Amino acid sequence: MKKLMLSALVFATAFIACQSDYQKEIEERKAKKKAEIEEESKVPASERITLDNKGVGPIKNIELTAEIDEEMVQRGMELFKTNCTACHKVDKRFIGPSPKGIMKRRSPEWIMNMILDPQLMVEQDRCAKDLLVEFNGAAMANQNMTEEQARDILEYFRTLE
């Protein structure tokens, strides 16, 4: 009986010690994440570089060729003029951010996911949420683009250095 009690006591002590270490690890992770978010918040979302973030949506991976496809650029430029210039200006901040230089700040997947479903992105992506706040709650309208159209616009954005 004494051995059983001693074994139970040893087990309980070890269990409590492990739980304590686990709780400490969780608290450390939370503190690290909070510090990262606070640090990110110091840089406006429109200037923040988040190339490792692919966003939320159907686009998981895009392989871009070194050469720019001029036909796609032309289609993308026309789509941009028709659907986007009410809120986005190429050379300046407007109702929404300028797409100039966006390829240096966002991943191709993030850009396409934002074009395809801006509402989902604003609901689930930290950078998209921060952009909404930065641009005074002016939500990007869903233009109901196809993946092909979004890809054409992305190719156009590649020319906007």
Tab-separated table of N, CA and C in Angstrom:
chain	number	residue	atom	x	y	z
A	1	MET	N	0.828	-1.194	0.000
A	1	MET	CA	0.000	0.000	0.000
A	1	MET	C	0.872	1.258	0.000
A	2	LYS	N	1.961	1.193	0.848
A	2	LYS	CA	2.855	2.349	0.910
A	2	LYS	C	3.513	2.597	-0.450
A	3	LYS	N	3.887	1.471	-1.140
A	3	LYS	CA	4.505	1.607	-2.455
A	3	LYS	C	3.531	2.241	-3.449
A	4	LEU	N	2.279	1.833	-3.349
A	4	LEU	CA	1.265	2.387	-4.232
A	4	LEU	C	1.072	3.882	-3.979
A	5	MET	N	1.014	4.255	-2.717
A	5	MET	CA	0.862	5.674	-2.352
A	5	MET	C	2.081	6.473	-2.808
A	6	LEU	N	3.284	5.904	-2.578
A	6	LEU	CA	4.512	6.582	-2.973
A	6	LEU	C	4.558	6.735	-4.498
A	7	SER	N	4.176	5.692	-5.221
A	7	SER	CA	4.144	5.762	-6.687
A	7	SER	C	3.162	6.823	-7.162
A	8	ALA	N	1.987	6.870	-6.542
A	8	ALA	CA	0.982	7.879	-6.905
A	8	ALA	C	1.511	9.273	-6.632
A	9	LEU	N	2.200	9.462	-5.510
A	9	LEU	CA	2.763	10.772	-5.160
A	9	LEU	C	3.831	11.186	-6.170
A	10	VAL	N	4.705	10.253	-6.550
A	10	VAL	CA	5.756	10.543	-7.531
A	10	VAL	C	5.121	10.890	-8.882
A	11	PHE	N	4.143	10.091	-9.277
A	11	PHE	CA	3.452	10.354	-10.540
A	11	PHE	C	2.778	11.726	-10.519
A	12	ALA	N	2.078	12.058	-9.450
A	12	ALA	CA	1.383	13.341	-9.339
A	12	ALA	C	2.377	14.499	-9.388
A	13	THR	N	3.507	14.348	-8.707
A	13	THR	CA	4.527	15.403	-8.712
A	13	THR	C	5.085	15.602	-10.121
A	14	ALA	N	5.380	14.513	-10.801
A	14	ALA	CA	5.902	14.603	-12.166
A	14	ALA	C	4.867	15.212	-13.102
A	15	PHE	N	3.620	14.809	-12.945
A	15	PHE	CA	2.544	15.337	-13.775
A	15	PHE	C	2.401	16.849	-13.588
A	16	ILE	N	2.416	17.284	-12.348
A	16	ILE	CA	2.298	18.725	-12.051
A	16	ILE	C	3.487	19.488	-12.623
A	17	ALA	N	4.671	18.912	-12.505
A	17	ALA	CA	5.870	19.570	-13.045
A	17	ALA	C	5.775	19.700	-14.562
A	18	CYS	N	5.307	18.652	-15.226
A	18	CYS	CA	5.157	18.703	-16.685
A	18	CYS	C	4.105	19.726	-17.092
A	19	GLN	N	2.993	19.757	-16.384
A	19	GLN	CA	1.940	20.724	-16.673
A	19	GLN	C	2.469	22.137	-16.503
A	20	SER	N	3.258	22.344	-15.444
A	20	SER	CA	3.821	23.664	-15.184
A	20	SER	C	4.732	24.093	-16.336
A	21	ASP	N	5.592	23.180	-16.810
A	21	ASP	CA	6.474	23.479	-17.940
A	21	ASP	C	5.667	23.771	-19.202
A	22	TYR	N	4.618	22.988	-19.418
A	22	TYR	CA	3.753	23.172	-20.582
A	22	TYR	C	3.075	24.534	-20.531
A	23	GLN	N	2.542	24.919	-19.382
A	23	GLN	CA	1.891	26.234	-19.213
A	23	GLN	C	2.896	27.358	-19.449
A	24	LYS	N	4.109	27.168	-18.928
A	24	LYS	CA	5.151	28.180	-19.104
A	24	LYS	C	5.471	28.353	-20.591
A	25	GLU	N	5.573	27.237	-21.314
A	25	GLU	CA	5.856	27.282	-22.753
A	25	GLU	C	4.736	28.001	-23.499
A	26	ILE	N	3.489	27.729	-23.146
A	26	ILE	CA	2.343	28.389	-23.776
A	26	ILE	C	2.397	29.892	-23.519
A	27	GLU	N	2.668	30.277	-22.289
A	27	GLU	CA	2.753	31.706	-21.947
A	27	GLU	C	3.889	32.392	-22.699
A	28	GLU	N	5.023	31.713	-22.854
A	28	GLU	CA	6.151	32.278	-23.597
A	28	GLU	C	5.792	32.475	-25.070
A	29	ARG	N	5.092	31.501	-25.652
A	29	ARG	CA	4.660	31.622	-27.053
A	29	ARG	C	3.698	32.790	-27.224
A	30	LYS	N	2.755	32.935	-26.299
A	30	LYS	CA	1.795	34.045	-26.362
A	30	LYS	C	2.516	35.382	-26.273
A	31	ALA	N	3.466	35.487	-25.357
A	31	ALA	CA	4.212	36.734	-25.187
A	31	ALA	C	5.017	37.060	-26.442
A	32	LYS	N	5.629	36.041	-27.043
A	32	LYS	CA	6.410	36.253	-28.268
A	32	LYS	C	5.512	36.726	-29.408
A	33	LYS	N	4.353	36.089	-29.567
A	33	LYS	CA	3.405	36.465	-30.625
A	33	LYS	C	2.914	37.892	-30.416
A	34	LYS	N	2.601	38.240	-29.175
A	34	LYS	CA	2.140	39.591	-28.857
A	34	LYS	C	3.221	40.624	-29.194
A	35	ALA	N	4.464	40.320	-28.871
A	35	ALA	CA	5.574	41.228	-29.183
A	35	ALA	C	5.730	41.390	-30.696
A	36	GLU	N	5.576	40.291	-31.443
A	36	GLU	CA	5.668	40.359	-32.912
A	36	GLU	C	4.567	41.244	-33.483
A	37	ILE	N	3.356	41.097	-32.978
A	37	ILE	CA	2.224	41.895	-33.455
A	37	ILE	C	2.440	43.366	-33.129
A	38	GLU	N	2.908	43.655	-31.922
A	38	GLU	CA	3.178	45.043	-31.538
A	38	GLU	C	4.261	45.655	-32.417
A	39	GLU	N	5.309	44.881	-32.706
A	39	GLU	CA	6.389	45.370	-33.563
A	39	GLU	C	5.876	45.632	-34.976
A	40	GLU	N	5.059	44.706	-35.501
A	40	GLU	CA	4.473	44.870	-36.828
A	40	GLU	C	3.610	46.118	-36.897
A	41	SER	N	2.887	46.397	-35.830
A	41	SER	CA	1.952	47.516	-35.813
A	41	SER	C	2.644	48.869	-35.913
A	42	LYS	N	3.930	48.908	-35.644
A	42	LYS	CA	4.668	50.171	-35.737
A	42	LYS	C	4.848	50.620	-37.183
A	43	VAL	N	4.826	49.666	-38.112
A	43	VAL	CA	4.966	49.963	-39.536
A	43	VAL	C	3.573	49.919	-40.151
A	44	PRO	N	3.165	50.978	-40.862
A	44	PRO	CA	1.838	50.943	-41.495
A	44	PRO	C	1.704	49.723	-42.406
A	45	ALA	N	0.528	49.141	-42.423
A	45	ALA	CA	0.300	47.920	-43.209
A	45	ALA	C	0.652	48.117	-44.677
A	46	SER	N	0.411	49.311	-45.211
A	46	SER	CA	0.690	49.562	-46.628
A	46	SER	C	2.190	49.550	-46.927
A	47	GLU	N	3.029	49.711	-45.907
A	47	GLU	CA	4.478	49.712	-46.087
A	47	GLU	C	5.127	48.432	-45.564
A	48	ARG	N	4.371	47.632	-44.857
A	48	ARG	CA	4.880	46.409	-44.240
A	48	ARG	C	5.244	45.378	-45.309
A	49	ILE	N	6.328	44.667	-45.090
A	49	ILE	CA	6.759	43.619	-46.010
A	49	ILE	C	6.378	42.271	-45.395
A	50	THR	N	5.498	41.567	-46.102
A	50	THR	CA	4.994	40.280	-45.603
A	50	THR	C	5.047	39.235	-46.722
A	51	LEU	N	6.197	39.075	-47.310
A	51	LEU	CA	6.344	38.181	-48.460
A	51	LEU	C	6.125	36.703	-48.126
A	52	ASP	N	6.224	36.341	-46.870
A	52	ASP	CA	6.022	34.940	-46.487
A	52	ASP	C	4.549	34.613	-46.227
A	53	ASN	N	3.681	35.610	-46.267
A	53	ASN	CA	2.252	35.423	-46.007
A	53	ASN	C	1.526	35.204	-47.335
A	54	LYS	N	0.867	34.066	-47.484
A	54	LYS	CA	0.141	33.766	-48.722
A	54	LYS	C	-1.324	34.159	-48.641
A	55	GLY	N	-1.760	34.645	-47.494
A	55	GLY	CA	-3.147	35.041	-47.350
A	55	GLY	C	-4.063	33.844	-47.185
A	56	VAL	N	-5.355	34.117	-47.302
A	56	VAL	CA	-6.384	33.095	-47.114
A	56	VAL	C	-7.207	33.023	-48.390
A	57	GLY	N	-7.375	31.839	-48.918
A	57	GLY	CA	-8.170	31.694	-50.130
A	57	GLY	C	-7.696	30.539	-50.980
A	58	PRO	N	-8.151	30.501	-52.212
A	58	PRO	CA	-7.880	29.346	-53.074
A	58	PRO	C	-6.450	29.272	-53.604
A	59	ILE	N	-5.740	30.377	-53.620
A	59	ILE	CA	-4.400	30.394	-54.215
A	59	ILE	C	-3.373	30.002	-53.162
A	60	LYS	N	-2.774	28.853	-53.358
A	60	LYS	CA	-1.809	28.320	-52.388
A	60	LYS	C	-0.365	28.468	-52.855
A	61	ASN	N	-0.160	28.407	-54.175
A	61	ASN	CA	1.199	28.499	-54.696
A	61	ASN	C	1.183	28.970	-56.143
A	62	ILE	N	2.028	29.948	-56.427
A	62	ILE	CA	2.165	30.457	-57.797
A	62	ILE	C	3.645	30.492	-58.137
A	63	GLU	N	3.968	29.965	-59.286
A	63	GLU	CA	5.336	30.017	-59.794
A	63	GLU	C	5.370	31.084	-60.887
A	64	LEU	N	6.100	32.148	-60.649
A	64	LEU	CA	6.225	33.206	-61.649
A	64	LEU	C	7.479	32.966	-62.489
A	65	THR	N	7.344	33.164	-63.786
A	65	THR	CA	8.502	33.040	-64.666
A	65	THR	C	9.321	34.325	-64.579
A	66	ALA	N	10.565	34.245	-64.963
A	66	ALA	CA	11.424	35.429	-64.948
A	66	ALA	C	10.939	36.446	-65.986
A	67	GLU	N	10.421	35.948	-67.102
A	67	GLU	CA	9.958	36.823	-68.172
A	67	GLU	C	8.500	37.217	-67.948
A	68	ILE	N	8.211	38.486	-68.150
A	68	ILE	CA	6.851	38.988	-67.997
A	68	ILE	C	6.074	38.724	-69.284
A	69	ASP	N	4.851	38.241	-69.141
A	69	ASP	CA	3.973	37.933	-70.269
A	69	ASP	C	3.215	39.204	-70.650
A	70	GLU	N	3.574	39.795	-71.768
A	70	GLU	CA	3.003	41.084	-72.191
A	70	GLU	C	1.511	41.004	-72.497
A	71	GLU	N	1.047	39.880	-73.004
A	71	GLU	CA	-0.395	39.741	-73.263
A	71	GLU	C	-1.182	39.779	-71.948
A	72	MET	N	-0.662	39.088	-70.947
A	72	MET	CA	-1.311	39.107	-69.632
A	72	MET	C	-1.270	40.514	-69.040
A	73	VAL	N	-0.148	41.206	-69.225
A	73	VAL	CA	-0.011	42.574	-68.722
A	73	VAL	C	-1.087	43.472	-69.325
A	74	GLN	N	-1.284	43.366	-70.643
A	74	GLN	CA	-2.288	44.197	-71.312
A	74	GLN	C	-3.695	43.902	-70.789
A	75	ARG	N	-4.016	42.614	-70.652
A	75	ARG	CA	-5.330	42.253	-70.105
A	75	ARG	C	-5.467	42.741	-68.668
A	76	GLY	N	-4.409	42.563	-67.895
A	76	GLY	CA	-4.431	42.989	-66.493
A	76	GLY	C	-4.571	44.488	-66.345
A	77	MET	N	-3.888	45.243	-67.211
A	77	MET	CA	-3.978	46.700	-67.174
A	77	MET	C	-5.405	47.151	-67.484
A	78	GLU	N	-6.024	46.531	-68.470
A	78	GLU	CA	-7.411	46.885	-68.820
A	78	GLU	C	-8.369	46.538	-67.676
A	79	LEU	N	-8.183	45.368	-67.089
A	79	LEU	CA	-9.027	44.979	-65.948
A	79	LEU	C	-8.840	45.952	-64.792
A	80	PHE	N	-7.602	46.336	-64.537
A	80	PHE	CA	-7.317	47.277	-63.451
A	80	PHE	C	-8.003	48.621	-63.730
A	81	LYS	N	-7.851	49.116	-64.943
A	81	LYS	CA	-8.488	50.398	-65.302
A	81	LYS	C	-10.004	50.330	-65.134
A	82	THR	N	-10.588	49.242	-65.559
A	82	THR	CA	-12.046	49.095	-65.534
A	82	THR	C	-12.605	48.864	-64.133
A	83	ASN	N	-11.899	48.069	-63.324
A	83	ASN	CA	-12.467	47.624	-62.050
A	83	ASN	C	-11.841	48.223	-60.799
A	84	CYS	N	-10.670	48.779	-60.901
A	84	CYS	CA	-9.931	49.120	-59.683
A	84	CYS	C	-9.623	50.605	-59.488
A	85	THR	N	-9.601	51.386	-60.562
A	85	THR	CA	-9.131	52.771	-60.453
A	85	THR	C	-10.078	53.709	-59.709
A	86	ALA	N	-11.272	53.258	-59.401
A	86	ALA	CA	-12.149	54.094	-58.570
A	86	ALA	C	-11.552	54.245	-57.164
A	87	CYS	N	-10.763	53.256	-56.739
A	87	CYS	CA	-10.191	53.276	-55.385
A	87	CYS	C	-8.665	53.228	-55.348
A	88	HIS	N	-8.034	52.750	-56.422
A	88	HIS	CA	-6.576	52.592	-56.436
A	88	HIS	C	-5.970	53.410	-57.572
A	89	LYS	N	-4.969	54.206	-57.236
A	89	LYS	CA	-4.196	54.961	-58.220
A	89	LYS	C	-2.793	54.371	-58.246
A	90	VAL	N	-2.233	54.242	-59.453
A	90	VAL	CA	-0.939	53.586	-59.599
A	90	VAL	C	0.164	54.316	-58.848
A	91	ASP	N	0.199	55.634	-58.941
A	91	ASP	CA	1.331	56.376	-58.391
A	91	ASP	C	1.096	57.014	-57.028
A	92	LYS	N	-0.085	56.815	-56.452
A	92	LYS	CA	-0.307	57.449	-55.143
A	92	LYS	C	-1.367	56.719	-54.331
A	93	ARG	N	-1.322	56.993	-53.064
A	93	ARG	CA	-2.317	56.496	-52.119
A	93	ARG	C	-3.637	57.191	-52.437
A	94	PHE	N	-4.716	56.452	-52.371
A	94	PHE	CA	-6.028	57.032	-52.659
A	94	PHE	C	-7.004	56.457	-51.648
A	95	ILE	N	-8.154	56.001	-52.053
A	95	ILE	CA	-9.080	55.348	-51.132
A	95	ILE	C	-8.448	54.051	-50.642
A	96	GLY	N	-7.740	53.368	-51.535
A	96	GLY	CA	-6.970	52.167	-51.203
A	96	GLY	C	-5.510	52.403	-51.538
A	97	PRO	N	-4.651	51.462	-51.175
A	97	PRO	CA	-3.208	51.643	-51.429
A	97	PRO	C	-2.861	51.568	-52.918
A	98	SER	N	-1.753	52.185	-53.258
A	98	SER	CA	-1.229	52.101	-54.618
A	98	SER	C	-0.655	50.708	-54.848
A	99	PRO	N	-0.872	50.136	-56.027
A	99	PRO	CA	-0.268	48.833	-56.309
A	99	PRO	C	1.209	48.931	-56.718
A	100	LYS	N	1.713	50.147	-56.886
A	100	LYS	CA	3.106	50.316	-57.311
A	100	LYS	C	4.040	49.722	-56.249
A	101	GLY	N	4.897	48.816	-56.683
A	101	GLY	CA	5.853	48.175	-55.786
A	101	GLY	C	5.265	47.092	-54.895
A	102	ILE	N	4.019	46.724	-55.127
A	102	ILE	CA	3.370	45.734	-54.258
A	102	ILE	C	4.081	44.381	-54.289
A	103	MET	N	4.702	44.051	-55.402
A	103	MET	CA	5.388	42.760	-55.511
A	103	MET	C	6.604	42.684	-54.580
A	104	LYS	N	7.064	43.818	-54.097
A	104	LYS	CA	8.175	43.852	-53.141
A	104	LYS	C	7.678	43.732	-51.703
A	105	ARG	N	6.356	43.887	-51.520
A	105	ARG	CA	5.788	43.860	-50.164
A	105	ARG	C	4.917	42.643	-49.887
A	106	ARG	N	4.259	42.097	-50.911
A	106	ARG	CA	3.305	40.994	-50.730
A	106	ARG	C	3.656	39.832	-51.655
A	107	SER	N	3.292	38.653	-51.217
A	107	SER	CA	3.502	37.465	-52.052
A	107	SER	C	2.474	37.464	-53.178
A	108	PRO	N	2.796	36.828	-54.298
A	108	PRO	CA	1.821	36.736	-55.397
A	108	PRO	C	0.515	36.066	-54.946
A	109	GLU	N	0.640	35.059	-54.085
A	109	GLU	CA	-0.548	34.360	-53.596
A	109	GLU	C	-1.437	35.299	-52.780
A	110	TRP	N	-0.826	36.120	-51.924
A	110	TRP	CA	-1.583	37.063	-51.101
A	110	TRP	C	-2.334	38.040	-52.001
A	111	ILE	N	-1.650	38.559	-53.005
A	111	ILE	CA	-2.267	39.531	-53.914
A	111	ILE	C	-3.476	38.909	-54.615
A	112	MET	N	-3.294	37.714	-55.157
A	112	MET	CA	-4.409	37.076	-55.866
A	112	MET	C	-5.556	36.730	-54.921
A	113	ASN	N	-5.245	36.248	-53.724
A	113	ASN	CA	-6.309	35.944	-52.768
A	113	ASN	C	-7.070	37.216	-52.378
A	114	MET	N	-6.369	38.332	-52.272
A	114	MET	CA	-7.031	39.604	-51.943
A	114	MET	C	-7.943	40.045	-53.080
A	115	ILE	N	-7.496	39.878	-54.313
A	115	ILE	CA	-8.317	40.235	-55.469
A	115	ILE	C	-9.550	39.326	-55.542
A	116	LEU	N	-9.355	38.043	-55.300
A	116	LEU	CA	-10.435	37.069	-55.469
A	116	LEU	C	-11.493	37.124	-54.361
A	117	ASP	N	-11.069	37.375	-53.123
A	117	ASP	CA	-12.040	37.383	-52.023
A	117	ASP	C	-11.584	38.330	-50.918
A	118	PRO	N	-11.734	39.641	-51.148
A	118	PRO	CA	-11.265	40.606	-50.157
A	118	PRO	C	-11.966	40.481	-48.803
A	119	GLN	N	-13.217	40.084	-48.797
A	119	GLN	CA	-13.945	39.955	-47.529
A	119	GLN	C	-13.335	38.851	-46.660
A	120	LEU	N	-13.077	37.702	-47.251
A	120	LEU	CA	-12.457	36.599	-46.514
A	120	LEU	C	-11.086	37.026	-45.990
A	121	MET	N	-10.330	37.708	-46.820
A	121	MET	CA	-9.004	38.166	-46.399
A	121	MET	C	-9.119	39.113	-45.204
A	122	VAL	N	-10.033	40.065	-45.255
A	122	VAL	CA	-10.189	41.014	-44.156
A	122	VAL	C	-10.657	40.313	-42.879
A	123	GLU	N	-11.430	39.264	-43.040
A	123	GLU	CA	-11.898	38.512	-41.875
A	123	GLU	C	-10.792	37.672	-41.237
A	124	GLN	N	-9.865	37.142	-42.054
A	124	GLN	CA	-8.939	36.139	-41.530
A	124	GLN	C	-7.452	36.448	-41.682
A	125	ASP	N	-7.084	37.504	-42.382
A	125	ASP	CA	-5.672	37.800	-42.602
A	125	ASP	C	-5.286	39.072	-41.853
A	126	ARG	N	-4.254	38.987	-41.020
A	126	ARG	CA	-3.832	40.111	-40.180
A	126	ARG	C	-3.480	41.353	-41.018
A	127	CYS	N	-2.719	41.185	-42.067
A	127	CYS	CA	-2.309	42.331	-42.881
A	127	CYS	C	-3.516	42.991	-43.551
A	128	ALA	N	-4.422	42.185	-44.083
A	128	ALA	CA	-5.628	42.738	-44.713
A	128	ALA	C	-6.465	43.497	-43.691
A	129	LYS	N	-6.564	42.982	-42.478
A	129	LYS	CA	-7.294	43.681	-41.400
A	129	LYS	C	-6.639	45.024	-41.108
A	130	ASP	N	-5.309	45.015	-41.026
A	130	ASP	CA	-4.579	46.250	-40.733
A	130	ASP	C	-4.716	47.259	-41.873
A	131	LEU	N	-4.748	46.793	-43.112
A	131	LEU	CA	-4.963	47.702	-44.247
A	131	LEU	C	-6.340	48.356	-44.164
A	132	LEU	N	-7.339	47.578	-43.778
A	132	LEU	CA	-8.694	48.115	-43.627
A	132	LEU	C	-8.705	49.251	-42.609
A	133	VAL	N	-8.015	49.061	-41.501
A	133	VAL	CA	-7.939	50.097	-40.465
A	133	VAL	C	-7.168	51.303	-41.001
A	134	GLU	N	-6.028	51.052	-41.630
A	134	GLU	CA	-5.191	52.143	-42.153
A	134	GLU	C	-5.936	53.002	-43.170
A	135	PHE	N	-6.790	52.371	-43.969
A	135	PHE	CA	-7.524	53.101	-44.995
A	135	PHE	C	-8.954	53.408	-44.541
A	136	ASN	N	-9.075	53.717	-43.257
A	136	ASN	CA	-10.311	54.241	-42.655
A	136	ASN	C	-11.553	53.387	-42.881
A	137	GLY	N	-11.368	52.077	-42.878
A	137	GLY	CA	-12.512	51.184	-42.992
A	137	GLY	C	-13.067	51.059	-44.394
A	138	ALA	N	-12.335	51.571	-45.381
A	138	ALA	CA	-12.784	51.450	-46.777
A	138	ALA	C	-12.464	50.035	-47.253
A	139	ALA	N	-13.464	49.170	-47.192
A	139	ALA	CA	-13.261	47.773	-47.580
A	139	ALA	C	-13.153	47.651	-49.094
A	140	MET	N	-12.279	46.771	-49.525
A	140	MET	CA	-12.131	46.511	-50.954
A	140	MET	C	-13.367	45.756	-51.451
A	141	ALA	N	-13.916	46.234	-52.533
A	141	ALA	CA	-15.102	45.602	-53.109
A	141	ALA	C	-14.708	44.319	-53.833
A	142	ASN	N	-15.540	43.320	-53.708
A	142	ASN	CA	-15.319	42.081	-54.441
A	142	ASN	C	-15.785	42.305	-55.877
A	143	GLN	N	-14.856	42.222	-56.810
A	143	GLN	CA	-15.164	42.444	-58.220
A	143	GLN	C	-15.528	41.148	-58.943
A	144	ASN	N	-15.627	40.061	-58.183
A	144	ASN	CA	-15.988	38.748	-58.753
A	144	ASN	C	-15.078	38.348	-59.913
A	145	MET	N	-13.792	38.523	-59.701
A	145	MET	CA	-12.796	38.165	-60.710
A	145	MET	C	-12.607	36.648	-60.746
A	146	THR	N	-12.247	36.158	-61.906
A	146	THR	CA	-11.850	34.756	-62.023
A	146	THR	C	-10.372	34.658	-61.641
A	147	GLU	N	-9.897	33.450	-61.426
A	147	GLU	CA	-8.472	33.273	-61.131
A	147	GLU	C	-7.625	33.763	-62.295
A	148	GLU	N	-8.084	33.538	-63.519
A	148	GLU	CA	-7.341	33.990	-64.702
A	148	GLU	C	-7.249	35.530	-64.719
A	149	GLN	N	-8.341	36.201	-64.416
A	149	GLN	CA	-8.324	37.668	-64.387
A	149	GLN	C	-7.409	38.185	-63.278
A	150	ALA	N	-7.486	37.556	-62.118
A	150	ALA	CA	-6.616	37.962	-61.010
A	150	ALA	C	-5.151	37.753	-61.381
A	151	ARG	N	-4.878	36.667	-62.085
A	151	ARG	CA	-3.507	36.396	-62.514
A	151	ARG	C	-3.033	37.441	-63.522
A	152	ASP	N	-3.930	37.881	-64.426
A	152	ASP	CA	-3.579	38.938	-65.379
A	152	ASP	C	-3.254	40.240	-64.641
A	153	ILE	N	-4.039	40.575	-63.636
A	153	ILE	CA	-3.774	41.787	-62.858
A	153	ILE	C	-2.439	41.655	-62.125
A	154	LEU	N	-2.176	40.480	-61.578
A	154	LEU	CA	-0.893	40.241	-60.915
A	154	LEU	C	0.266	40.460	-61.886
A	155	GLU	N	0.104	39.983	-63.106
A	155	GLU	CA	1.178	40.167	-64.109
A	155	GLU	C	1.359	41.661	-64.394
A	156	TYR	N	0.285	42.401	-64.475
A	156	TYR	CA	0.368	43.859	-64.638
A	156	TYR	C	1.117	44.486	-63.464
A	157	PHE	N	0.786	44.053	-62.245
A	157	PHE	CA	1.461	44.591	-61.054
A	157	PHE	C	2.979	44.339	-61.098
A	158	ARG	N	3.386	43.267	-61.752
A	158	ARG	CA	4.826	42.979	-61.855
A	158	ARG	C	5.567	44.070	-62.613
A	159	THR	N	4.852	44.825	-63.436
A	159	THR	CA	5.485	45.899	-64.217
A	159	THR	C	5.526	47.218	-63.456
A	160	LEU	N	4.874	47.291	-62.304
A	160	LEU	CA	4.775	48.540	-61.543
A	160	LEU	C	5.838	48.609	-60.460
A	161	GLU	N	7.030	48.858	-60.855
A	161	GLU	CA	8.151	48.915	-59.896
A	161	GLU	C	8.219	50.237	-59.278
